[in-house]
PDB file of C-alpha atoms in Angstrom:
ATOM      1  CA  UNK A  18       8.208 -23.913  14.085  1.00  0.00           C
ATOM      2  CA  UNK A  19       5.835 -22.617  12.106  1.00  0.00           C
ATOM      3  CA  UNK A  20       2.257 -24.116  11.438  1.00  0.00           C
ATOM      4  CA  UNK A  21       0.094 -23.734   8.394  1.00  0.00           C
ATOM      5  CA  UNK A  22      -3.093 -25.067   7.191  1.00  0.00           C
ATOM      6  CA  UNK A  23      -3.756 -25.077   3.872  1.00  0.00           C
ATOM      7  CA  UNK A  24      -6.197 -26.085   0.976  1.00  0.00           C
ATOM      8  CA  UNK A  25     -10.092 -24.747   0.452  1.00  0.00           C
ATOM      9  CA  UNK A  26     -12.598 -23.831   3.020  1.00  0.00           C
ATOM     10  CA  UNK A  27     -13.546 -26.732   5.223  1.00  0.00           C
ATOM     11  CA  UNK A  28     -11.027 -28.897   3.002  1.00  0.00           C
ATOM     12  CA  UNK A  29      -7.797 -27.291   4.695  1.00  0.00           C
ATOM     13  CA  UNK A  30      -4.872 -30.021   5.393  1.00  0.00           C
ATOM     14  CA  UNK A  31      -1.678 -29.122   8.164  1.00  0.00           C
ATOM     15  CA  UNK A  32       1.303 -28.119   6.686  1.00  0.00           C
ATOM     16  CA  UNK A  33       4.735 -26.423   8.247  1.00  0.00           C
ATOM     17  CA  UNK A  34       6.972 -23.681   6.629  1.00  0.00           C
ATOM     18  CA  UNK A  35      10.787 -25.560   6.727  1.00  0.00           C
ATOM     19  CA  UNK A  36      13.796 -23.140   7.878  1.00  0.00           C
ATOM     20  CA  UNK A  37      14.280 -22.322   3.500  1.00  0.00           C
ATOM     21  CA  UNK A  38      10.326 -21.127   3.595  1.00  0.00           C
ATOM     22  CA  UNK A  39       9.006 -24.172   1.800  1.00  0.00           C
ATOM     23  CA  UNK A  40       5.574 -25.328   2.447  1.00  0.00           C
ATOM     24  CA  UNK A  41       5.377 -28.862   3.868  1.00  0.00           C
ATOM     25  CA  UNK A  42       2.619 -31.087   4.095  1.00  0.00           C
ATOM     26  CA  UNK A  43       1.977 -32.710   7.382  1.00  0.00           C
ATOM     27  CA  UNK A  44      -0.903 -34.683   6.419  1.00  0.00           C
ATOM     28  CA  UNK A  45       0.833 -38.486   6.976  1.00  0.00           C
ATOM     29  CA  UNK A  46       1.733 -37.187  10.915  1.00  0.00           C
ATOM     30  CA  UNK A  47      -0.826 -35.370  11.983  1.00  0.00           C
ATOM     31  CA  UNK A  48      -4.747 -35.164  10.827  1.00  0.00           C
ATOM     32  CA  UNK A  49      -5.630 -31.433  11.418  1.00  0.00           C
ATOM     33  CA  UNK A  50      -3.897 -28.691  13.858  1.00  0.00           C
ATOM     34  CA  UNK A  51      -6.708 -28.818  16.474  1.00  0.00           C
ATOM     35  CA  UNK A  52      -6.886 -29.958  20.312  1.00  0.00           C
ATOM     36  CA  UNK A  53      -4.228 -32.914  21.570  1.00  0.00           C
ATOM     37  CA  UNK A  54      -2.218 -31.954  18.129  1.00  0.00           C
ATOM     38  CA  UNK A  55      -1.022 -29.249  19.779  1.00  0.00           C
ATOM     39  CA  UNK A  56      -0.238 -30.383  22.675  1.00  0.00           C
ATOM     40  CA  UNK A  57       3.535 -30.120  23.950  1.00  0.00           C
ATOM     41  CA  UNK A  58       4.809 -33.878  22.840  1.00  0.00           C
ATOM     42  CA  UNK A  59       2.634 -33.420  19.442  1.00  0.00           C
ATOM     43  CA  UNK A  60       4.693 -30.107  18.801  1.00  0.00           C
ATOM     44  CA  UNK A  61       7.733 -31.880  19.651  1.00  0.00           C
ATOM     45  CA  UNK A  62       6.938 -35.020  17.292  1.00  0.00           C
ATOM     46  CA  UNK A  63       6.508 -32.586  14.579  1.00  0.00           C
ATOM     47  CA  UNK A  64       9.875 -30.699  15.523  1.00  0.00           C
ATOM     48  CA  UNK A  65      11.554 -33.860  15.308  1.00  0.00           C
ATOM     49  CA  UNK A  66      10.568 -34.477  12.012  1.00  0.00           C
ATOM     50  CA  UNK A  67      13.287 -34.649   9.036  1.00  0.00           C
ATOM     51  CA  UNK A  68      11.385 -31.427   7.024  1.00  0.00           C
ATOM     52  CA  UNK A  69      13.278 -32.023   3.806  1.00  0.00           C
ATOM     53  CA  UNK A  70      11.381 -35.445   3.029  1.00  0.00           C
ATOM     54  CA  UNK A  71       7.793 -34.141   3.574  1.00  0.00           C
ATOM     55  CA  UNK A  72       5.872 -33.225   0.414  1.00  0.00           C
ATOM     56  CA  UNK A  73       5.773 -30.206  -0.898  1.00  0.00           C
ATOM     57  CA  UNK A  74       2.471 -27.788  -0.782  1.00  0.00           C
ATOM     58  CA  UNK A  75       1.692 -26.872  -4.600  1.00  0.00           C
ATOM     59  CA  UNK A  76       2.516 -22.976  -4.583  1.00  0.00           C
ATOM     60  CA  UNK A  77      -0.566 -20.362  -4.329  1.00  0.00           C
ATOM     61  CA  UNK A  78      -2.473 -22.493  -2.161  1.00  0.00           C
ATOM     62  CA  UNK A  79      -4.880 -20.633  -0.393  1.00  0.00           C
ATOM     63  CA  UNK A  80      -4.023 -20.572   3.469  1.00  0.00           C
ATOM     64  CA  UNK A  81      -6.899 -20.948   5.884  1.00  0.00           C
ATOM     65  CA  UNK A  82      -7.069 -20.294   9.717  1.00  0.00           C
ATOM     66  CA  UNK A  83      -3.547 -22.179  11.597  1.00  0.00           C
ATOM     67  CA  UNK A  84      -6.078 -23.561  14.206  1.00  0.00           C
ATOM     68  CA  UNK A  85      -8.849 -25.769  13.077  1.00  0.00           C
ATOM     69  CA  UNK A  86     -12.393 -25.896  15.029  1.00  0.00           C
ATOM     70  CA  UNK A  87     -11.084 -23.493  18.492  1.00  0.00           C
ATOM     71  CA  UNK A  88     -13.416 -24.611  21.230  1.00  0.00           C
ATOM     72  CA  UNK A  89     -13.754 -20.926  21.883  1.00  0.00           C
ATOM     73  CA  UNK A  90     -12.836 -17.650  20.989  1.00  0.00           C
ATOM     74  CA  UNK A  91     -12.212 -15.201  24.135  1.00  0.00           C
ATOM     75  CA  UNK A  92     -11.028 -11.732  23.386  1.00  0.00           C
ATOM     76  CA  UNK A  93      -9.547  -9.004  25.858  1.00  0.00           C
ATOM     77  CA  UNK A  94     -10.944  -5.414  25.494  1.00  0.00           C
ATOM     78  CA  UNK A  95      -8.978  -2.255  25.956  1.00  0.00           C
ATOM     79  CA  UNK A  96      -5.943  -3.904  26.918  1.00  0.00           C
ATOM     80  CA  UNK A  97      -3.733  -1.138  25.304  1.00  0.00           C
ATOM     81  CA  UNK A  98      -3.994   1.924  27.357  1.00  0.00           C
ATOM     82  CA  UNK A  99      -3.682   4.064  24.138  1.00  0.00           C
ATOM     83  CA  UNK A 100      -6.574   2.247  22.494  1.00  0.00           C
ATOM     84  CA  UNK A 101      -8.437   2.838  26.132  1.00  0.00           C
ATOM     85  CA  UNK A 102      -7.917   6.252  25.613  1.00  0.00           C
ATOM     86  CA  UNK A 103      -8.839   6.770  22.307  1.00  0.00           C
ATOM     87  CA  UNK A 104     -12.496   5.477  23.113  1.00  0.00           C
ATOM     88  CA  UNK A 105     -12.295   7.939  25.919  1.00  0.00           C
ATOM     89  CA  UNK A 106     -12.430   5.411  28.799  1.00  0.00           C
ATOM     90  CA  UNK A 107      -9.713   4.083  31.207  1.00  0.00           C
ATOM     91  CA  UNK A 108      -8.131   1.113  31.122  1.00  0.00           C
ATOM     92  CA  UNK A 109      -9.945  -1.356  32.893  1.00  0.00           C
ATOM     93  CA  UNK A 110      -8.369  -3.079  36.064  1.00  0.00           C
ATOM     94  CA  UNK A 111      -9.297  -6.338  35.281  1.00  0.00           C
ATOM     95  CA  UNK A 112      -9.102  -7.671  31.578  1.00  0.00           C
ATOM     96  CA  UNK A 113     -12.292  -7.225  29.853  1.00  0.00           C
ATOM     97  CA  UNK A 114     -13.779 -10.629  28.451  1.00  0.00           C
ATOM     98  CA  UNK A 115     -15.952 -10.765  25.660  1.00  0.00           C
ATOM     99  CA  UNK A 116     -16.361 -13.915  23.631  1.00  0.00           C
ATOM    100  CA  UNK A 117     -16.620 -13.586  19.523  1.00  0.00           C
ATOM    101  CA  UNK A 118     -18.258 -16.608  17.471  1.00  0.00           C
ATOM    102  CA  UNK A 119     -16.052 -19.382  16.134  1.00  0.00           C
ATOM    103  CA  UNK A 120     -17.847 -19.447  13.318  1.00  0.00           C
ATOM    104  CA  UNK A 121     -16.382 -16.076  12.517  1.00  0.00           C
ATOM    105  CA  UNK A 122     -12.842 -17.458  11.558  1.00  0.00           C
ATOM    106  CA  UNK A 123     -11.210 -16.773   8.539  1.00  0.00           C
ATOM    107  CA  UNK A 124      -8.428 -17.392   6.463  1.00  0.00           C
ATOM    108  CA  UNK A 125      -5.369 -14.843   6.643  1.00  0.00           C
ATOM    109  CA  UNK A 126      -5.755 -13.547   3.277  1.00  0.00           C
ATOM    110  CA  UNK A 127      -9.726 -14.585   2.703  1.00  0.00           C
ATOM    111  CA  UNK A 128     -12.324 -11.744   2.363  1.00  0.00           C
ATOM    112  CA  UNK A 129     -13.302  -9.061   4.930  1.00  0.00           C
ATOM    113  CA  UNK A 130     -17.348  -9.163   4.140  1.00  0.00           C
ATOM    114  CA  UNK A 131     -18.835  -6.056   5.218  1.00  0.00           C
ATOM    115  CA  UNK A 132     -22.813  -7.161   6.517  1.00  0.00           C
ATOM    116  CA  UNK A 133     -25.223  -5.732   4.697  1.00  0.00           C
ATOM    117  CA  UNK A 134     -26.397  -3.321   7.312  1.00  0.00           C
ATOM    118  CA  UNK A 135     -23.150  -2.140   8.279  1.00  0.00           C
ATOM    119  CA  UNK A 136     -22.436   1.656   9.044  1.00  0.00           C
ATOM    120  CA  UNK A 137     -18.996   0.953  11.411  1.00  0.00           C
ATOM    121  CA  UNK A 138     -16.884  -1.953  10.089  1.00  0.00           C
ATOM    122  CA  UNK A 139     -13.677  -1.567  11.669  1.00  0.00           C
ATOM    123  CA  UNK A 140     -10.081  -2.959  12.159  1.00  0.00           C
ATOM    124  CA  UNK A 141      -8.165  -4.565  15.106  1.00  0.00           C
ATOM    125  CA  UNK A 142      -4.858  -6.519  14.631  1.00  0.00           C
ATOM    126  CA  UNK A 143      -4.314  -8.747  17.570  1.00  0.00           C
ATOM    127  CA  UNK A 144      -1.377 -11.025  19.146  1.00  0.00           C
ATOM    128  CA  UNK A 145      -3.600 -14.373  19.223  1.00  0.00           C
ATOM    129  CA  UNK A 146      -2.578 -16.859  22.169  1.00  0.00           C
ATOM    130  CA  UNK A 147      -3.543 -20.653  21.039  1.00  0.00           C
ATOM    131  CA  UNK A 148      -3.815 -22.811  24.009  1.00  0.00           C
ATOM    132  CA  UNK A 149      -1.963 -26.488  23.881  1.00  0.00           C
ATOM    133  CA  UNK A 150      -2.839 -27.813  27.248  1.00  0.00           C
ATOM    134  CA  UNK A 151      -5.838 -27.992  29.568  1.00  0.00           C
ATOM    135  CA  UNK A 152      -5.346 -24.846  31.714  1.00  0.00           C
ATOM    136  CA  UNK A 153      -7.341 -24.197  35.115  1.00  0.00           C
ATOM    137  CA  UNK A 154      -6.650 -21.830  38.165  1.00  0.00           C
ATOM    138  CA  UNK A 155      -3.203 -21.838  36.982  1.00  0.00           C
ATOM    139  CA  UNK A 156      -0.726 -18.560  37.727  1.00  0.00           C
ATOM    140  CA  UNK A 157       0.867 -16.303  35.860  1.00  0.00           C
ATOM    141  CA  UNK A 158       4.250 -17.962  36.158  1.00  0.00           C
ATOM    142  CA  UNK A 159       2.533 -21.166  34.637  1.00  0.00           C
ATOM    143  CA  UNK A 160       0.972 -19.590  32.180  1.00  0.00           C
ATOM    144  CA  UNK A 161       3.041 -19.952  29.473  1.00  0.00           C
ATOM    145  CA  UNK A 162       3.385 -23.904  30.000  1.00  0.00           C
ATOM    146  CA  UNK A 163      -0.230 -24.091  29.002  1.00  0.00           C
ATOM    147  CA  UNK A 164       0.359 -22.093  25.378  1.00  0.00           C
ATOM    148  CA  UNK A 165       1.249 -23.739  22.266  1.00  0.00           C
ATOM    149  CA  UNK A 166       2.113 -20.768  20.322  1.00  0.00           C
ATOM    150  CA  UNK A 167       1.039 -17.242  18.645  1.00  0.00           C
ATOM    151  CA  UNK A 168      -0.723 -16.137  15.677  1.00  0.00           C
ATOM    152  CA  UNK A 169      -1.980 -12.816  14.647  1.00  0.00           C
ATOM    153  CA  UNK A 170      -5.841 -12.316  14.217  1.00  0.00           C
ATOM    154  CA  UNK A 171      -7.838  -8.805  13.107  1.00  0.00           C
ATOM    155  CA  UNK A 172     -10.485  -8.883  15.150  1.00  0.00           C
ATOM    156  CA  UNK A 173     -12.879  -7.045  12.889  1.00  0.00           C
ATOM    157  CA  UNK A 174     -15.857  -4.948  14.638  1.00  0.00           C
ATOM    158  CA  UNK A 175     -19.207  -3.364  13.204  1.00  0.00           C
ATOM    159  CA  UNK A 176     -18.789  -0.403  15.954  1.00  0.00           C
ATOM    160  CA  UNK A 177     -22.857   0.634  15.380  1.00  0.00           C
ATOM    161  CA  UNK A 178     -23.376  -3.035  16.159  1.00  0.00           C
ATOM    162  CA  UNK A 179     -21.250  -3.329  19.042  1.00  0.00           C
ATOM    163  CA  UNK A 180     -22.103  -0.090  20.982  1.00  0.00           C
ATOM    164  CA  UNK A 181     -25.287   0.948  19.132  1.00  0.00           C
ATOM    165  CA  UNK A 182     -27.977  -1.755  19.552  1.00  0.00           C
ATOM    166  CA  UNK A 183     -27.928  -2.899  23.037  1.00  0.00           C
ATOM    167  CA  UNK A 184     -26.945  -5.879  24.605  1.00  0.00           C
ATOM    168  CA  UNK A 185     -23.170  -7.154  24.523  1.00  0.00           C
ATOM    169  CA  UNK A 186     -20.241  -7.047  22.235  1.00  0.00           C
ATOM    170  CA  UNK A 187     -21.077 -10.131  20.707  1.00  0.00           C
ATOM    171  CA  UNK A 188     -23.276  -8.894  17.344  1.00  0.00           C
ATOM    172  CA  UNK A 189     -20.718  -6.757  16.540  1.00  0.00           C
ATOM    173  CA  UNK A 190     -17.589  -9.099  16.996  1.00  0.00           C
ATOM    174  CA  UNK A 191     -19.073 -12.314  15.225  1.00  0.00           C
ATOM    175  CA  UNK A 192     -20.110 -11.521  12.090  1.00  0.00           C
ATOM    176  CA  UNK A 193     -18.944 -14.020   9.275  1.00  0.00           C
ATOM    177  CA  UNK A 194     -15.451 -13.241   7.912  1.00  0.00           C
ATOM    178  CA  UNK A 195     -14.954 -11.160  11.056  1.00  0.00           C
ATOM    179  CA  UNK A 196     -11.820 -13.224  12.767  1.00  0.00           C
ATOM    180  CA  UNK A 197      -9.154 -14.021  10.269  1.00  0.00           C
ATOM    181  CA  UNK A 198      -6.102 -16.052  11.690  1.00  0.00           C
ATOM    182  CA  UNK A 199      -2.955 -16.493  10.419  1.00  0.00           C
ATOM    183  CA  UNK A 200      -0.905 -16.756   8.134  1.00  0.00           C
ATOM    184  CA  UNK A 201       1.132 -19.277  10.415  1.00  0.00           C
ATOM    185  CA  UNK A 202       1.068 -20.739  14.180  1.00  0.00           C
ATOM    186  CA  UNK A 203       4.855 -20.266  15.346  1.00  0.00           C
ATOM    187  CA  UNK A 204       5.263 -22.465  18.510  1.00  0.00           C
ATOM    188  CA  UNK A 205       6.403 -20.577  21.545  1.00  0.00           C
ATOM    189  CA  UNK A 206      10.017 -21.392  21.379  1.00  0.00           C
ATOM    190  CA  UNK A 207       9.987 -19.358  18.538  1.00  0.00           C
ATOM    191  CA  UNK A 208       8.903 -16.399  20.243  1.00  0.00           C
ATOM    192  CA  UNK A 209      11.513 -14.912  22.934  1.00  0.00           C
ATOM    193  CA  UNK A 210       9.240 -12.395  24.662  1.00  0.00           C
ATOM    194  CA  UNK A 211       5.695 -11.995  23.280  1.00  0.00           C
ATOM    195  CA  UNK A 212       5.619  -8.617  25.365  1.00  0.00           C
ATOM    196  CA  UNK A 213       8.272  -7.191  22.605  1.00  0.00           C
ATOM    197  CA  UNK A 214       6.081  -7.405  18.815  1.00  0.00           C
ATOM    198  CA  UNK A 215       5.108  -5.101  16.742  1.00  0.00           C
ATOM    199  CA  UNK A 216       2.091  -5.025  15.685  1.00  0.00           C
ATOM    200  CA  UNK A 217       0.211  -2.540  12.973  1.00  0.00           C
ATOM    201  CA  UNK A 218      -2.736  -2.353  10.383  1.00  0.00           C
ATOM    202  CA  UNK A 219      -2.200  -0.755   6.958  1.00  0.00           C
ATOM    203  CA  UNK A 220      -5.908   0.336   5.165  1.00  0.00           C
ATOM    204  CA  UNK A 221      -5.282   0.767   1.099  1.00  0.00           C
ATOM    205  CA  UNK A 222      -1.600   2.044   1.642  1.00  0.00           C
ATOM    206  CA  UNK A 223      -1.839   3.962   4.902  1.00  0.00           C
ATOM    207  CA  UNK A 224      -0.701   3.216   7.981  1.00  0.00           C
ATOM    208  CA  UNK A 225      -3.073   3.144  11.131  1.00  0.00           C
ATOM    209  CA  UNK A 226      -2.099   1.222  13.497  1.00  0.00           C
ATOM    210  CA  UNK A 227       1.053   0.797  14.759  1.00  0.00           C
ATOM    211  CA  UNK A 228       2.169  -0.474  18.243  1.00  0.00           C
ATOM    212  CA  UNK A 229       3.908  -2.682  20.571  1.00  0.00           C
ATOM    213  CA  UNK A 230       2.939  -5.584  22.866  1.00  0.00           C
ATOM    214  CA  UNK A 231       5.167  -4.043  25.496  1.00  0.00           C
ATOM    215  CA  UNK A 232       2.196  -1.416  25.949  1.00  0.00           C
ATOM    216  CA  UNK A 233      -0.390  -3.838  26.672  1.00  0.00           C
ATOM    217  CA  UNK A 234      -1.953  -3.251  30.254  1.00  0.00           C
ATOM    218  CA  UNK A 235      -2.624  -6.825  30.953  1.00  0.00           C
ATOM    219  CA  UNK A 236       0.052  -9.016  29.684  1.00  0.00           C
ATOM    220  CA  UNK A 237      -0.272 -12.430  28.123  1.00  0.00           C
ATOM    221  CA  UNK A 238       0.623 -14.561  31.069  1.00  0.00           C
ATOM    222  CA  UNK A 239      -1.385 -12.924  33.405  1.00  0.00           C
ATOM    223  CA  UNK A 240      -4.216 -12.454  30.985  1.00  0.00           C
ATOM    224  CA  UNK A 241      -4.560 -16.417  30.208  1.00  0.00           C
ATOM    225  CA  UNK A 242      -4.253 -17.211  34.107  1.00  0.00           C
ATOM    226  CA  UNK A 243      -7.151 -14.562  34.840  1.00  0.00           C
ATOM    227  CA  UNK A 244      -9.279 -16.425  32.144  1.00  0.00           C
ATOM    228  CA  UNK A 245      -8.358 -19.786  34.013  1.00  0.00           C
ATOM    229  CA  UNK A 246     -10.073 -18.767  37.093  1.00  0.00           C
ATOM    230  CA  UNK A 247     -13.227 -18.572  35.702  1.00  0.00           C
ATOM    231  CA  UNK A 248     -13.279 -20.899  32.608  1.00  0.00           C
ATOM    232  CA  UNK A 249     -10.743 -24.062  31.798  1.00  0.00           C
ATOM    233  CA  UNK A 250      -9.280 -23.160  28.718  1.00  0.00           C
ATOM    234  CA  UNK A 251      -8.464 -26.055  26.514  1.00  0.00           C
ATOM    235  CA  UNK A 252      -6.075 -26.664  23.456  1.00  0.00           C
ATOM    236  CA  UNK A 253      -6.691 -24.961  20.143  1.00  0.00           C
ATOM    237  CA  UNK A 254      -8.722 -22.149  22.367  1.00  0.00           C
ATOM    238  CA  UNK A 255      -7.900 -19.250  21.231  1.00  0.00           C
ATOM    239  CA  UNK A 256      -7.236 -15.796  23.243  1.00  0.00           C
ATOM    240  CA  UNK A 257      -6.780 -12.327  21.465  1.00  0.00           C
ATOM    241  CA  UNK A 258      -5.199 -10.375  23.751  1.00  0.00           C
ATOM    242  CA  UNK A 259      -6.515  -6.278  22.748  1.00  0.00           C
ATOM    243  CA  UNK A 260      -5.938  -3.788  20.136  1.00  0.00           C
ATOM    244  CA  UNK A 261      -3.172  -0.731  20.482  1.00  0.00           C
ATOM    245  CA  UNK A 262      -5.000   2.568  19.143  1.00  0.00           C
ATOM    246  CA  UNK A 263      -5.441   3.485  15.552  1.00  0.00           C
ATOM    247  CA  UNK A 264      -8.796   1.986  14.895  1.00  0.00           C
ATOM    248  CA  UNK A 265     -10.947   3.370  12.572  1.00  0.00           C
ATOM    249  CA  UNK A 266     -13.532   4.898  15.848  1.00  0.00           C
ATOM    250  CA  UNK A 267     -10.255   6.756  17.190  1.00  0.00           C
ATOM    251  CA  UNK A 268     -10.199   8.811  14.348  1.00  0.00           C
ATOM    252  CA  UNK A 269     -10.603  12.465  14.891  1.00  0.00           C
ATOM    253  CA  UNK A 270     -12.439  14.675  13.899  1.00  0.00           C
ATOM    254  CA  UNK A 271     -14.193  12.116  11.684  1.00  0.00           C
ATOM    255  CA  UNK A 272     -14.013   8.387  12.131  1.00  0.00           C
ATOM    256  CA  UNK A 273     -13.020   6.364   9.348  1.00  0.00           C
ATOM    257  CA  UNK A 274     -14.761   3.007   8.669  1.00  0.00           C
ATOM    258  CA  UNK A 275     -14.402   0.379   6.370  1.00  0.00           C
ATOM    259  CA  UNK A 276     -16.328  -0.183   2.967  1.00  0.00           C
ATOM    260  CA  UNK A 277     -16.160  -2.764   0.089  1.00  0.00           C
ATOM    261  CA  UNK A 278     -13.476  -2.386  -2.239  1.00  0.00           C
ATOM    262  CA  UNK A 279     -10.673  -1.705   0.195  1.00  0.00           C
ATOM    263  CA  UNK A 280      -7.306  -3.541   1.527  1.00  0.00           C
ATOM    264  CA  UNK A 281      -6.382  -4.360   4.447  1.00  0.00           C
ATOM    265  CA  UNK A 282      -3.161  -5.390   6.228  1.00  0.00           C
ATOM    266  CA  UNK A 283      -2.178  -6.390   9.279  1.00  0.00           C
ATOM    267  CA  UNK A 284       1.036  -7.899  10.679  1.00  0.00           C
ATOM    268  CA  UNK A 285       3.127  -8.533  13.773  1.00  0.00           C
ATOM    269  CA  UNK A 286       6.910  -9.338  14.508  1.00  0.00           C
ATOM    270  CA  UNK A 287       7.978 -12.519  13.564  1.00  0.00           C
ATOM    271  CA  UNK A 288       4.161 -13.758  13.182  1.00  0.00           C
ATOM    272  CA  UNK A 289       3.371 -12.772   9.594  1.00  0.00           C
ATOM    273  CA  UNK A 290       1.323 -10.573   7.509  1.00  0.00           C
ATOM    274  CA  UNK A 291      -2.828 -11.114   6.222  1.00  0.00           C
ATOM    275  CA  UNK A 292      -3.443  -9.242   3.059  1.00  0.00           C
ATOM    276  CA  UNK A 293      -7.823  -9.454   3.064  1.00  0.00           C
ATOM    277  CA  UNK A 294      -9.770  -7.821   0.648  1.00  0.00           C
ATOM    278  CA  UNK A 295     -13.212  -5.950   1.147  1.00  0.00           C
ATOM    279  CA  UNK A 296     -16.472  -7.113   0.199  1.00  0.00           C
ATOM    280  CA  UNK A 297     -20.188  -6.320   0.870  1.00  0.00           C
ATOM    281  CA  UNK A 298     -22.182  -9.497   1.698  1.00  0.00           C
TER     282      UNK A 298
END
């Protein structure tokens, strides 16, 4: 199943995308895709539903974010050991945790808005684990019971910010725009083996990223029951689980960073595309 919502900025209603690719509003069985909505006997409510009587979403409706108001945002660093290598350290042991601001969520196809003071904006497409139930000191093999589905997220990242100005990641992770999500939510029954995606970025026409989830170092299940032991993670949290190599810092000789005025897509097997346009702000 796949999971929209839809509308303006802070105005977005749920929706689903029926088996012809029709937009459906979900608005009279569910109020907004965020914590016990997700849950496993919400998803299966919404399943169950007869798709072909719900009303129809008026075409070009802006999409926003799939998950509204994600108690937290936790991202995994260097968890592609080609990425790790391209920054020119190893791959780290244990998953590196940073956390990036909720407030920096997006819409799928909304604008990228470069900060002001920005030298090093760059891209990161992402596999983006939503959580559905209350998960603590669980194990890998329950992991997955404790997911509600997959989205894709670019976790955009002023590099000077990040690695320049002291402190942690956080300054340059959370800046507004910097996290969109989407297009869809497709619930994990949908998904056969979230270790076999593609996953790649495209910047005005050319191709710079493009990988595979098999290559990540720390897989999803044992990446969401490592979080467990030291936070509870709770449904509509959402985990972004690393970055293969082909951002804009990896380039050599000369790095290549993003400016106003440029495109940017990113997409991953069977998850969708986001199509977000460049902007100073």
């Amino acid at each position: 199943m796949k999971l929209i919502r839809y509308g303006q900025p802070g105005e977005e209603r749920p929706g689903l995308i029926d088996a012809e690719g029709v937009w459906r509003d979900l608005s009279d069985h569910v109020t907004d895709l965020t914590g016990e909505a997700l849950s496993p006997d919400a998803l299966a409510h919404l399943g169950a539903l007869e798709t072909s009587k719900l009303p129809l979403v008026p075409q070009g409706t802006r999409l926003g974010p799939p998950v509204s108001d994600p108690g937290k945002i936790v991202c995994i660093g260097l968890n592609y050991a080609d990425h790790a290598a391209e920054t020119g350290r190893p791959a780290p042991d244990e998953p590196m945790i940073f956390l990036k601001a909720t407030s920096a969520l997006s819409g799928p196809n909304d604008e990228i808005r470069i900060p002001r003071t920005s030298e090093k904006t760059d891209w990161e497409v992402e596999l983006a684990v939503v959580i559905g139930t209350h998960a603590k000191y669980i194990t890998d093999a329950q992991a997955m019971d404790h997911i509600a589905g997959f989205t894709v997220m670019n976790d955009v990242s002023e590099r000077a910010f990040q690695n320049e100005r002291g402190g942690q990641f956080t300054k340059g992770k959370s800046c507004d725009s910097f996290a969109p999500l989407g297009p869809w939510l497709v619930t994990k029954d949908d998904i056969t083996d979230p270790q076999n995606l593609r996953l790649w970025t495209e910047v005005d026409g050319t191709m710079r990223q493009d990988g595979t989830t098999a290559d990540m170092v720390h897989p999803v299940a044992k990446t969401v029951a490592y979080l467990s032991q030291f936070m509870a993670l709770h449904p509509g949290d959402i985990i972004a689980t690393g970055t293969p190599a082909g951002v804009g810092a990896g380039i050599r000789p000369d790095p290549v960073f993003l400016k106003p005025g440029q495109t940017v897509r990113i997409g991953i097997d069977g998850l969708g595309e986001q199509r977000c346009e460049t902007v100073p702000d």
